[in-house]
Coordinates of C-alpha atoms in Angstrom, one line a residue:
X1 CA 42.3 -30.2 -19.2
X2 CA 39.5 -27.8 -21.0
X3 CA 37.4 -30.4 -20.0
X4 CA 37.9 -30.5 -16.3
X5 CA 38.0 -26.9 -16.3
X6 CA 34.9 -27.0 -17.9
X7 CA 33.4 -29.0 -15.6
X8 CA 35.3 -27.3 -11.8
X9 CA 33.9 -24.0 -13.0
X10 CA 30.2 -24.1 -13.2
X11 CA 28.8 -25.1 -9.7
X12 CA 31.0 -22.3 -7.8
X13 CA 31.1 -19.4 -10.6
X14 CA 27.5 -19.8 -10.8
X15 CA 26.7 -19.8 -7.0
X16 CA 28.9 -17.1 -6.6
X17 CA 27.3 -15.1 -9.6
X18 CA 23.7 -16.0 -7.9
X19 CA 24.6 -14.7 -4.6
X20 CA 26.0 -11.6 -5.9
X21 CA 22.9 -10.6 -7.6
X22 CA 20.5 -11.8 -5.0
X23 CA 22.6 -9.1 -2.8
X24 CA 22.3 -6.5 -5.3
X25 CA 19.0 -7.5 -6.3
X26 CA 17.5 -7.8 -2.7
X27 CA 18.9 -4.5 -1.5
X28 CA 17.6 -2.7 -4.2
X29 CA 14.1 -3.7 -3.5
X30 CA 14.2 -3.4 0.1
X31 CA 15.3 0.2 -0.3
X32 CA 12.7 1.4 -3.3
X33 CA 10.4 -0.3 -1.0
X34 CA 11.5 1.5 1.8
X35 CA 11.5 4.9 0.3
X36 CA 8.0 4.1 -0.9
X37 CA 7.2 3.4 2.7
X38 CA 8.8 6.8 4.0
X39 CA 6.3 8.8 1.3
X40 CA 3.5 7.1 2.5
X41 CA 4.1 7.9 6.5
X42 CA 4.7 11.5 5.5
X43 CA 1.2 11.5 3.9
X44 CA -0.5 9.9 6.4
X45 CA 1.4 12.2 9.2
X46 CA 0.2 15.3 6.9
X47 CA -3.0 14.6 6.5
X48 CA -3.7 13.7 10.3
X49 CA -2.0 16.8 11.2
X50 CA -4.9 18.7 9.9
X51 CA -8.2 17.1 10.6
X52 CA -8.8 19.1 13.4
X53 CA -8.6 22.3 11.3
X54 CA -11.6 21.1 9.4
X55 CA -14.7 21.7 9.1
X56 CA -17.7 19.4 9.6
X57 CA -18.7 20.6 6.1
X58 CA -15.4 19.7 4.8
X59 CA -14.7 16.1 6.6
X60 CA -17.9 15.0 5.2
X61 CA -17.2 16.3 1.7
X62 CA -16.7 13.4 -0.8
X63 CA -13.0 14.7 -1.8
X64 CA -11.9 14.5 1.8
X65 CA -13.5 11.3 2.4
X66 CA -12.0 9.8 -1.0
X67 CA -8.6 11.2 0.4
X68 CA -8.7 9.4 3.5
X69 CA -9.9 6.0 2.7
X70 CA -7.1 6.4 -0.5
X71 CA -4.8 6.0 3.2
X72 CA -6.8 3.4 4.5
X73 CA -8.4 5.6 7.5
X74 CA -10.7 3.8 8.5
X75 CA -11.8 5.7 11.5
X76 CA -11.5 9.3 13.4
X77 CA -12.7 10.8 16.9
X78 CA -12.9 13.1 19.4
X79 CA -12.3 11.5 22.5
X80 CA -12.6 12.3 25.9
X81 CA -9.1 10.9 27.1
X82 CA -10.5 11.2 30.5
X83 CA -13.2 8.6 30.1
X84 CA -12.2 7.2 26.8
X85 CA -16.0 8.5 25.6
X86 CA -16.3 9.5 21.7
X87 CA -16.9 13.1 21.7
X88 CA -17.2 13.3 18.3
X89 CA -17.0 10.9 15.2
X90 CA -15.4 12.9 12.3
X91 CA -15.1 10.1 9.4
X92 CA -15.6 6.6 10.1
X93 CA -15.3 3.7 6.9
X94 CA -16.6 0.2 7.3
X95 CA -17.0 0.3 11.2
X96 CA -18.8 2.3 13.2
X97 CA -17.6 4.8 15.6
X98 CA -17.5 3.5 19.4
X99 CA -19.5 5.2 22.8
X100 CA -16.3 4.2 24.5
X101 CA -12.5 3.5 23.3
X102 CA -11.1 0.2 24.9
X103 CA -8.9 1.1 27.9
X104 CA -5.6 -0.5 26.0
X105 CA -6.4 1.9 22.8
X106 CA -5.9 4.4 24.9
X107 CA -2.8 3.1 26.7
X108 CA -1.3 2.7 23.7
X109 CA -2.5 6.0 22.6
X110 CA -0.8 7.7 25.6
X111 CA 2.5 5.6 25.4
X112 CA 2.6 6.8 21.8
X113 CA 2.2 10.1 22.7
X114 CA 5.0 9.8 25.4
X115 CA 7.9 8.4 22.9
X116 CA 6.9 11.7 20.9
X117 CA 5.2 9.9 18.0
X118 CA 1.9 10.2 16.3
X119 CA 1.7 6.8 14.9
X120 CA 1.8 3.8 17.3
X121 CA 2.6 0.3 16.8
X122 CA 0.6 -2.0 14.8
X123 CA -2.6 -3.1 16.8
X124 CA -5.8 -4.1 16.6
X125 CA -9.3 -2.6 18.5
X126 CA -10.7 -6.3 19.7
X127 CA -14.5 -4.6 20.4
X128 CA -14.8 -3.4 16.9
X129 CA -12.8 -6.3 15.5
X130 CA -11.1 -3.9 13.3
X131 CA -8.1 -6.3 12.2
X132 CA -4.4 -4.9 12.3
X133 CA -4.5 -0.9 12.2
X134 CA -2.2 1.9 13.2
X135 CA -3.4 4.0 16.0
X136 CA -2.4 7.9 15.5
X137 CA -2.6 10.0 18.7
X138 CA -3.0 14.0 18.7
X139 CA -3.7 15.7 22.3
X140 CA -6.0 18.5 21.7
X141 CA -7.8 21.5 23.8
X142 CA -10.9 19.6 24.7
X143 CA -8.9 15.4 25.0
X144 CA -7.3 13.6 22.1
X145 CA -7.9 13.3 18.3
X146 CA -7.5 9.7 17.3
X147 CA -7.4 7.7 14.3
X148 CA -7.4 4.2 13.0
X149 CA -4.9 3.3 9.6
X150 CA -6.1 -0.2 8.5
X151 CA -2.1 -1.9 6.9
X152 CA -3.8 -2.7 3.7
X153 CA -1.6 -0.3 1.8
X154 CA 1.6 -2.4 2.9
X155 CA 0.1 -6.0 3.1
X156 CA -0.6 -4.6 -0.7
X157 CA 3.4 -3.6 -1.0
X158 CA 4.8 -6.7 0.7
X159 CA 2.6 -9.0 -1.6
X160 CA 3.8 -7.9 -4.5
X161 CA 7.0 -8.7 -3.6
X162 CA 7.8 -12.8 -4.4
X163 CA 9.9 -14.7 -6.8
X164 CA 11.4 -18.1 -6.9
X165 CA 9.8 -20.5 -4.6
X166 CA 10.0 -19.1 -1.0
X167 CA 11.6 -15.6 -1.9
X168 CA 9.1 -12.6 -0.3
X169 CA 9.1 -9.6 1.6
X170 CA 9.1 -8.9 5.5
X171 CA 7.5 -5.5 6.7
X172 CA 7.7 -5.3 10.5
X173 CA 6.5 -1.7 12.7
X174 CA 9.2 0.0 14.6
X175 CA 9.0 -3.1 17.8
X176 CA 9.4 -5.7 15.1
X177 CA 5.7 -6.7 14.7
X178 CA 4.8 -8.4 11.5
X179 CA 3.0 -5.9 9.3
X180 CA 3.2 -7.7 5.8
X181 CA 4.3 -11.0 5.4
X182 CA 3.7 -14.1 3.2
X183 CA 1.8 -16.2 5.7
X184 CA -1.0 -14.5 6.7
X185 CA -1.3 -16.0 9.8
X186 CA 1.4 -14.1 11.5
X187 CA -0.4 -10.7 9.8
X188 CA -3.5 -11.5 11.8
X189 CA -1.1 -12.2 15.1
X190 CA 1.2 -9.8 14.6
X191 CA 3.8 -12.0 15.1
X192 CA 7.1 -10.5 16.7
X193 CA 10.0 -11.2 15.0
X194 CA 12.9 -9.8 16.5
X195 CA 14.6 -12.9 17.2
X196 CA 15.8 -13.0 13.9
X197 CA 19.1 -10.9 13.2
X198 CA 18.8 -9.1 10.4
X199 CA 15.6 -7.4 12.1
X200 CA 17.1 -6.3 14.8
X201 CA 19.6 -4.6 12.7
X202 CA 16.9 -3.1 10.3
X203 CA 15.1 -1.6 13.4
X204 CA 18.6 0.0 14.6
X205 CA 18.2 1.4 11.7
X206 CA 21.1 -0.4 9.2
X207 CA 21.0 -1.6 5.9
X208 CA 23.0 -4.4 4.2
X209 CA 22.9 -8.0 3.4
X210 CA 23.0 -10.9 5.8
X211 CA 23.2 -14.5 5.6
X212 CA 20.9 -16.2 8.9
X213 CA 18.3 -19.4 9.7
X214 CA 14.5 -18.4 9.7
X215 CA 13.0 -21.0 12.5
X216 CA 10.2 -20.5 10.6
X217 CA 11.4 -21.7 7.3
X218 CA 13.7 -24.1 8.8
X219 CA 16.2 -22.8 6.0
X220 CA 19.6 -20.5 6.0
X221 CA 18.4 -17.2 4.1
X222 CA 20.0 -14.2 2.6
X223 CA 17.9 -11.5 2.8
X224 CA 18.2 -7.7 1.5
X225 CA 17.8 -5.3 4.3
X226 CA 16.7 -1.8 5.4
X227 CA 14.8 0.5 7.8
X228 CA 11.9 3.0 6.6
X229 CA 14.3 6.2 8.6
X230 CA 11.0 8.1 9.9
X231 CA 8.2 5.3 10.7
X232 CA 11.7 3.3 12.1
X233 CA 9.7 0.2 10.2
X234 CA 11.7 -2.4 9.0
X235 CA 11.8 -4.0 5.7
X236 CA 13.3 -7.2 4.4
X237 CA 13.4 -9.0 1.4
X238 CA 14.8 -12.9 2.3
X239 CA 15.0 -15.8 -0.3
X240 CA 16.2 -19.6 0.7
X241 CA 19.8 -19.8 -0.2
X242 CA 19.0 -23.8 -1.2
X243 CA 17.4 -22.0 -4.6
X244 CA 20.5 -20.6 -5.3
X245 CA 21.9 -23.6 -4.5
X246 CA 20.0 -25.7 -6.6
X247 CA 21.1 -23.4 -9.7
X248 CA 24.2 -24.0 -9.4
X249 CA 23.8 -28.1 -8.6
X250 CA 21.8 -28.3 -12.0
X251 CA 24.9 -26.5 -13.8
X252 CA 27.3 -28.8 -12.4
X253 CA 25.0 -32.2 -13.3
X254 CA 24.9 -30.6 -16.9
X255 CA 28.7 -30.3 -16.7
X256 CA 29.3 -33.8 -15.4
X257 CA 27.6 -35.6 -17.7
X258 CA 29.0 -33.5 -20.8
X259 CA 32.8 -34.5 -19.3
X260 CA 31.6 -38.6 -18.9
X261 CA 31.0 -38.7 -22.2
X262 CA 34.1 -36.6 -23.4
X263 CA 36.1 -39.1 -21.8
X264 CA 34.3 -41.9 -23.5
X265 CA 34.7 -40.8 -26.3
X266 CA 38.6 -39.8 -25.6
X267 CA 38.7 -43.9 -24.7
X268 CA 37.0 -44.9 -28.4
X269 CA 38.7 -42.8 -30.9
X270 CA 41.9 -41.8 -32.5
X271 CA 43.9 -38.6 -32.3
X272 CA 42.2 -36.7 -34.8
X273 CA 39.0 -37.5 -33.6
X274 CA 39.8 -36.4 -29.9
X275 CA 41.7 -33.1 -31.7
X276 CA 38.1 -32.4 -33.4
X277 CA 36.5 -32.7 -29.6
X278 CA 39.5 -30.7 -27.7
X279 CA 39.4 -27.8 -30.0
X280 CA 35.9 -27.0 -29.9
X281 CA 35.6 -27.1 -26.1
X282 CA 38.6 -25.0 -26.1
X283 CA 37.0 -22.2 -28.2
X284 CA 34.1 -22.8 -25.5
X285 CA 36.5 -22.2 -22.4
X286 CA 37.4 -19.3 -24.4
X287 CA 33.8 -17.6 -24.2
X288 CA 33.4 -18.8 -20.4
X289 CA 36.6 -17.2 -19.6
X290 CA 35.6 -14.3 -21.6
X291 CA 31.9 -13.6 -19.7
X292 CA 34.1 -14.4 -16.5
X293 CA 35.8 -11.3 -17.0
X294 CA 33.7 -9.4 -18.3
X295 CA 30.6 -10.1 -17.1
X296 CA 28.6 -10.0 -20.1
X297 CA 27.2 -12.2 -23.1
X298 CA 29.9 -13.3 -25.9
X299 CA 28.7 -14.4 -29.7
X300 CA 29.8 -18.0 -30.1
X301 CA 30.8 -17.7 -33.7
X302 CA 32.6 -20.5 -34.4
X303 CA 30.4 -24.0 -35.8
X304 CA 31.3 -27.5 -34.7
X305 CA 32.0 -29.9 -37.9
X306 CA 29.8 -32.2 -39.0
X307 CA 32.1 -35.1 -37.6
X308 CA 32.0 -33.9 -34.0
X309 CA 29.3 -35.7 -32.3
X310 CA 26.0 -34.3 -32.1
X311 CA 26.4 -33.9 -28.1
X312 CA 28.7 -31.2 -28.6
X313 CA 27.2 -29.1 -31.1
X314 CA 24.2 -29.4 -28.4
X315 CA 26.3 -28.4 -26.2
X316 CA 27.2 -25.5 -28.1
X317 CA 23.8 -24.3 -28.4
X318 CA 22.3 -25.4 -25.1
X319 CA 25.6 -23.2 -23.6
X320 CA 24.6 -20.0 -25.8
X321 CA 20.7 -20.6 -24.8
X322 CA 22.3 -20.4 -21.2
X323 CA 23.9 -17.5 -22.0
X324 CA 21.2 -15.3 -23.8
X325 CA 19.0 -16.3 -20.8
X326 CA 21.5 -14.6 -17.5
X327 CA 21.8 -11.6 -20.7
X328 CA 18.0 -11.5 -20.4
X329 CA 18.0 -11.9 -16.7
X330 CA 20.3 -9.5 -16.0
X331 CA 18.7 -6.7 -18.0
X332 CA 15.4 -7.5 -16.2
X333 CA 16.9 -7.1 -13.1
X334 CA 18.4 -3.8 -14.2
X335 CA 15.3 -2.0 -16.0
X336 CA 13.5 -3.4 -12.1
X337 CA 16.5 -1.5 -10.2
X338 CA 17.3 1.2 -12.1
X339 CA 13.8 2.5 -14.2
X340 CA 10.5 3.6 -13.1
X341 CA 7.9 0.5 -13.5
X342 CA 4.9 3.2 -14.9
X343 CA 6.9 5.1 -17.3
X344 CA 10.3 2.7 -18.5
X345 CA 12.2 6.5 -17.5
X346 CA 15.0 6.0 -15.0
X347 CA 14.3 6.4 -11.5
X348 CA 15.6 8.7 -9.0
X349 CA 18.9 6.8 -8.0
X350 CA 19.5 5.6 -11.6
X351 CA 18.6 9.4 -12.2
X352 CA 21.3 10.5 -9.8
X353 CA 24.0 8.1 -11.1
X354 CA 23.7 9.4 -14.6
X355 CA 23.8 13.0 -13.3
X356 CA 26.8 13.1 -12.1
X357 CA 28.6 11.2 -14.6
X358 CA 27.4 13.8 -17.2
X359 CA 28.2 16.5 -14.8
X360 CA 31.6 15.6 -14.6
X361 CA 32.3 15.1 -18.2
X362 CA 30.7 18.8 -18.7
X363 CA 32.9 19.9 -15.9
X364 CA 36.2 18.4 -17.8
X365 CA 35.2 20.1 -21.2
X366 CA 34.1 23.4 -19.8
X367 CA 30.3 22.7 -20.6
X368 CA 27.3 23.9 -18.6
X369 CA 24.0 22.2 -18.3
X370 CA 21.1 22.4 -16.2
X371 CA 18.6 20.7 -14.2
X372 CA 15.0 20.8 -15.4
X373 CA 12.5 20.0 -12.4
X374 CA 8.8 19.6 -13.5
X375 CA 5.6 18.8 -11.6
X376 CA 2.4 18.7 -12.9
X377 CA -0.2 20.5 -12.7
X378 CA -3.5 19.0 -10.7
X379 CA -2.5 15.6 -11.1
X380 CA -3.9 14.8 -7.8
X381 CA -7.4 15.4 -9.2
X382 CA -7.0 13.3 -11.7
X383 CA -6.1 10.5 -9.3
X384 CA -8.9 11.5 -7.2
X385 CA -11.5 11.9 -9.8
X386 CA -10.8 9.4 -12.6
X387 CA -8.9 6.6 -10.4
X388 CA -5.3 5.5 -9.8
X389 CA -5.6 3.7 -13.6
X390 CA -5.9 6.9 -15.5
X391 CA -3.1 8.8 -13.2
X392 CA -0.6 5.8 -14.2
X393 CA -2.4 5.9 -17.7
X394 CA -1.8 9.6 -17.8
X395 CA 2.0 9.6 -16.4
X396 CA 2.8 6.8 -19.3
X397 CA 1.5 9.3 -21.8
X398 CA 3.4 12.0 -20.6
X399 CA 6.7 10.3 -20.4
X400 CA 6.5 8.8 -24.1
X401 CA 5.8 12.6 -25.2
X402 CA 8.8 13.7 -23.4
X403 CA 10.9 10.4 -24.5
X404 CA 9.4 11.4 -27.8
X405 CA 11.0 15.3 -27.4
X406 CA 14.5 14.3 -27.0
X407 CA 14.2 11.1 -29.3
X408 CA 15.5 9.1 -26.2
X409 CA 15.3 5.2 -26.6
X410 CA 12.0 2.9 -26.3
X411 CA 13.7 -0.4 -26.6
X412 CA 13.9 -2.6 -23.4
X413 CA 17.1 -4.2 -24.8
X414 CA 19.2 -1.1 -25.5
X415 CA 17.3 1.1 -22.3
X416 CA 20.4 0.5 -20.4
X417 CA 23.3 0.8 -23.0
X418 CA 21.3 4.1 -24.4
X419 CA 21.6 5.9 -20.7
X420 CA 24.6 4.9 -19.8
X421 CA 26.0 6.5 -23.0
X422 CA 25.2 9.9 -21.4
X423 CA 22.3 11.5 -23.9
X424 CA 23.1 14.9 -23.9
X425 CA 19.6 14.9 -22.3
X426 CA 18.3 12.6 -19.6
X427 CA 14.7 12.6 -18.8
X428 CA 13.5 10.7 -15.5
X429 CA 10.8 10.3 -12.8
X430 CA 11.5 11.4 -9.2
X431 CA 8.5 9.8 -7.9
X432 CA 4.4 10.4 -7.7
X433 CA 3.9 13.2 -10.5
X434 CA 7.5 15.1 -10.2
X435 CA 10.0 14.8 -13.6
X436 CA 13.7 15.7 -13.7
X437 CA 15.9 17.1 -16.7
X438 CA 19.2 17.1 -17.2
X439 CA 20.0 19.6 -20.2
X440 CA 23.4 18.6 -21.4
X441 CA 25.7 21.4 -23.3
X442 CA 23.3 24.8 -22.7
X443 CA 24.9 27.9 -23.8
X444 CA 22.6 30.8 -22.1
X445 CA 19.3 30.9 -20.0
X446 CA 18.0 32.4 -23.0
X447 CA 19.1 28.3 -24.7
X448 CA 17.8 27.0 -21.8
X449 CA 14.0 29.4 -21.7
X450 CA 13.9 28.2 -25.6
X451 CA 14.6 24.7 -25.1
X452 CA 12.1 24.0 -22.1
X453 CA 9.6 26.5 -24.1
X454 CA 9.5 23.8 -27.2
X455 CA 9.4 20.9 -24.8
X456 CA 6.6 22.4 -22.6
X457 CA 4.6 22.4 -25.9
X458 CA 5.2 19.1 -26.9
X459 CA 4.4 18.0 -23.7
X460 CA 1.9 20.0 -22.1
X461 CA -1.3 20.0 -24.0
X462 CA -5.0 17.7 -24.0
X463 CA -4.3 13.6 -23.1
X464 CA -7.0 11.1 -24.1
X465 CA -7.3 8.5 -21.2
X466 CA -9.2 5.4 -21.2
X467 CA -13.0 5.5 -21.0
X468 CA -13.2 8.6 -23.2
X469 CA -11.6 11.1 -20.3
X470 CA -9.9 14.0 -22.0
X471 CA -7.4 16.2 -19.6
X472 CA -6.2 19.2 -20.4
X473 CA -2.3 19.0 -18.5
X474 CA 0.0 21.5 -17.4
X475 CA 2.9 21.8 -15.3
X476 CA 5.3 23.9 -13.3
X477 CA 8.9 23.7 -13.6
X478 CA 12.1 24.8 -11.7
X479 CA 15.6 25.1 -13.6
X480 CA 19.0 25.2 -11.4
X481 CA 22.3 26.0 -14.0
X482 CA 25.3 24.2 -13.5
X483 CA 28.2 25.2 -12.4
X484 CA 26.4 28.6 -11.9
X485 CA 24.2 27.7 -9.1
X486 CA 26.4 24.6 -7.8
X487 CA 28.2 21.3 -9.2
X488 CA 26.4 19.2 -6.7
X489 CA 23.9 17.0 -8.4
X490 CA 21.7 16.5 -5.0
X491 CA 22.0 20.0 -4.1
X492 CA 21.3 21.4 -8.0
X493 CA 17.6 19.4 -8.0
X494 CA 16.7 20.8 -4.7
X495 CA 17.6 24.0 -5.8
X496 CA 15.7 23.1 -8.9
X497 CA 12.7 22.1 -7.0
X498 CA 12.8 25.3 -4.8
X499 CA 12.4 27.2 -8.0
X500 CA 9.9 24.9 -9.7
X501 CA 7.6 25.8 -6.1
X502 CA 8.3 29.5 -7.0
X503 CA 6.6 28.9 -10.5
X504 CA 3.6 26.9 -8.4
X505 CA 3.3 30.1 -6.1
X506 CA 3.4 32.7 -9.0
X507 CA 0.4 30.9 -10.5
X508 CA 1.6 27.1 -12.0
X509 CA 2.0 26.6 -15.5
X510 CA 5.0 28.6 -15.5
X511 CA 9.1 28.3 -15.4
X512 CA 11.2 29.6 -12.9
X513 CA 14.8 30.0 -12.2
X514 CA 16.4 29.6 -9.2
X515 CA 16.8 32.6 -7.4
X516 CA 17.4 33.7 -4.1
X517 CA 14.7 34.8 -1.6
X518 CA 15.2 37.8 0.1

């Protein structure tokens, strides 16, 4: 009976597992990716919101010029939007500005404009043979203010996306045009894909799971999904559902092979003999039944005798190599979900999570705590000036100084376990060059002023980058109390961050409270 238990449980337990944390797994993805998406319209946006305002002297600058093309603009104009004539070539990268914009650039300019957007739909300017590019649209006093967005940025995003053999991501623009995509092919067409379900449900704007048939794959596919709220993009993250499958077939050949030659043996030997086979299996049904429930690795502690046959004590340690290996899996897949990939500090969700846990186990003793927010100083210029290799460089520094501070763990085995112990402090990164806090157990704000004073010089001083770059850092910071100011951990780092831009007015490098405005 262990035997053919041993053998039923593999194939569906370890489909089932699979699925689960392909669901967990794919979701997770599509929504970091997502949010990542939703920072970089904002910027874009922004920045387009306020060429006008400058001057020639400034659009020509080399910061302004490094900003842009850091957003992949390749091109922006005056235009006449009676004509479509270029009044005016403000910044143009890699192509050169046009006499006339093509009649359908315009169209597509003027239907953007209608649906009350700034960015269009993903296009592409034949005359100039500028590839796939966003089109913004601004009317001005004089015609319109246009600008071309090359998708490099999320071809980039959607490429790094891939694991197994066929698993990838999908990035489509708000009418379900491919904007990043595996086979490049569709890129360069901008292949429509709205036939397929789970787009149309991303571009309604839902997020979930869903099981479907790509045409183009000729394969049923689960697939992770979400919408980027602002851009309305859409962004998926499908995998065949045969690789799962073929997991779980492997387990089960493994499985019938180990039970074919249980019963052979069973058919050879005596009692005792088939006693020395039964009870080592059984203490092996044990430990299955055991990470069945609860999910996690067991140590298989017990050693087969010497007259069991060598196939299973193989067993035994192929199962515990099987083992180890979802143990290692699964804590790859949680330090991908739940930390930041720079810095090893939790992310914002994970961030969140751990938050309010602690904040209601301070609430239950009668503890207060706070919420640090920090942002640093002129970090932009460093990106700008020294490259997006010594801004990473220089936010890896800064977090092992602050993990440093508050002795938090380093080890990628015990990350998870450490966290989710609840530190009386919890450092983490928000995103880009912004850093939350969460001071456990505080007394007074005079605690609090002490506490963030030592950590601000721990933290805050010169940082030696590569290539012999030496940066002198600094930040601004925002502190919300809790329960003083609120028990609401979303609410707390807003208010947090509302102070931390009071210490960026009053002159950065400084700590403010919350407060408020009158």
């Amino acid at each position: 009976m262990p035997t053919t238990l041993f053998w039923l449980w593999p194939y569906s337990k370890a489909l089932e597992f699979e699925i689960k944390e392909v669901e967990q797994r794919h979701l997770v993805i599509a929504k970091n990716m997502s949010g990542a998406f939703e920072r970089y319209y904002h910027d874009v946006v922004g920045i387009f919101s306020i060429l006008d305002s400058q001057s020639p002297e400034q659009m020509q600058s080399n910061e302004f010029r490094a900003l842009l093309n850091s957003f992949n603009f390749s091109l922006v104009a005056r235009v006449d939007n009676g004509d479509g004539s270029t009044k005016d070539c403000l910044f143009s990268n890699g192509i050169d500005c046009p006499q006339f914009f093509e009649p359908a650039i315009l169209a597509l300019a003027e239907s953007t404009l209608s649906e009350g957007r700034v960015l269009s739909t993903v296009t592409e300017d034949q005359a100039l043979q500028t590839g796939p590019v966003f089109v913004l649209a601004r009317e001005t006093a004089d015609g319109l203010l246009l600008a071309y967005i090359a998708t490099d940025y999320i071809v980039a995003m959607g490429k790094r996306v891939a694991f197994g053999e066929k698993g990838h991501a999908a990035i489509v623009d708000h009418q379900g045009n491919v904007l990043a995509h595996p086979n490049d092919g569709w890129i360069a067409e901008r292949r429509n894909i709205t036939a397929v379900s789970a787009v149309q449900k991303m571009l309604e704007g839902k997020t979930g799971v869903e099981q479907f048939f790509s045409p183009a794959l000729k394969a049923d596919m689960i697939a992770g999904y979400t919408s980027v709220p602002n851009a309305l993009w859409g962004v998926m993250v499908p995998q065949p559902i045969i690789e799962l499958e073929s997991k779980a077939i492997a387990i089960d050949r493994d499985a019938s092979l180990v039970i074919l030659i249980g019963l052979g043996l069973a058919l050879a030997i005596s009692i005792p003999a088939t006693l020395s086979l039964v009870r080592p299996l059984e203490r092996l049904i044990k430990a299955i039944h055991v990470i069945e429930k609860q999910g996690s690795s067991v140590h298989l502690d017990w050693q087969p005798s010497v007259f069991v046959p060598k196939e299973i004590r193989e067993l035994k340690t192929s199962f515990g190599s099987m083992v180890l290996s979802i143990e290692k899996s699964r804590k790859k897949i949680s330090k991908l979900a739940y930390f930041d990939s720079i810095t090893c500090l939790p992310n914002r969700s994970y961030f969140y999570k751990l938050a309010i846990k602690s904040m209601d186990a301070m609430s239950a003793e009668g503890r207060k705590g706070a919420i640090l927010f920090i942002d640093l100083d002129g970090f932009k210029q460093v990106n700008d000036s020294y490259g997006h290799r010594a801004g990473d460089e220089l936010l890896l520094l800064f977090s092992n100084r602050l993990r440093a501070h508050f002795s938090a763990c380093v080890e990628d085995d015990a990350l998870l376990a450490y966290y989710e112990s609840l530190p009386e402090n919890i450092p983490a990164r928000l995103g880009g060059d912004e850093f939350a806090v969460l001071l456990g157990h505080t007394e007074s704000r005079e605690e609090i002023e002490n506490r963030v004073h030592s950590l601000f010089n721990a933290i805050f001083s010169d940082y030696d980058l590569y290539g012999g770059v030496r940066v002198s850092l600094t930040g601004s910071a925002g502190i919300a109390l809790f329960p003083e100011h609120g028990s609401v951990c979303n609410e707390l780092l807003k208010l947090a961050d509302v102070a931390m831009y009071q210490a960026k007015a009053a002159g950065k490098n400084q700590v403010h409270f919350y407060s408020i405005q009158k």
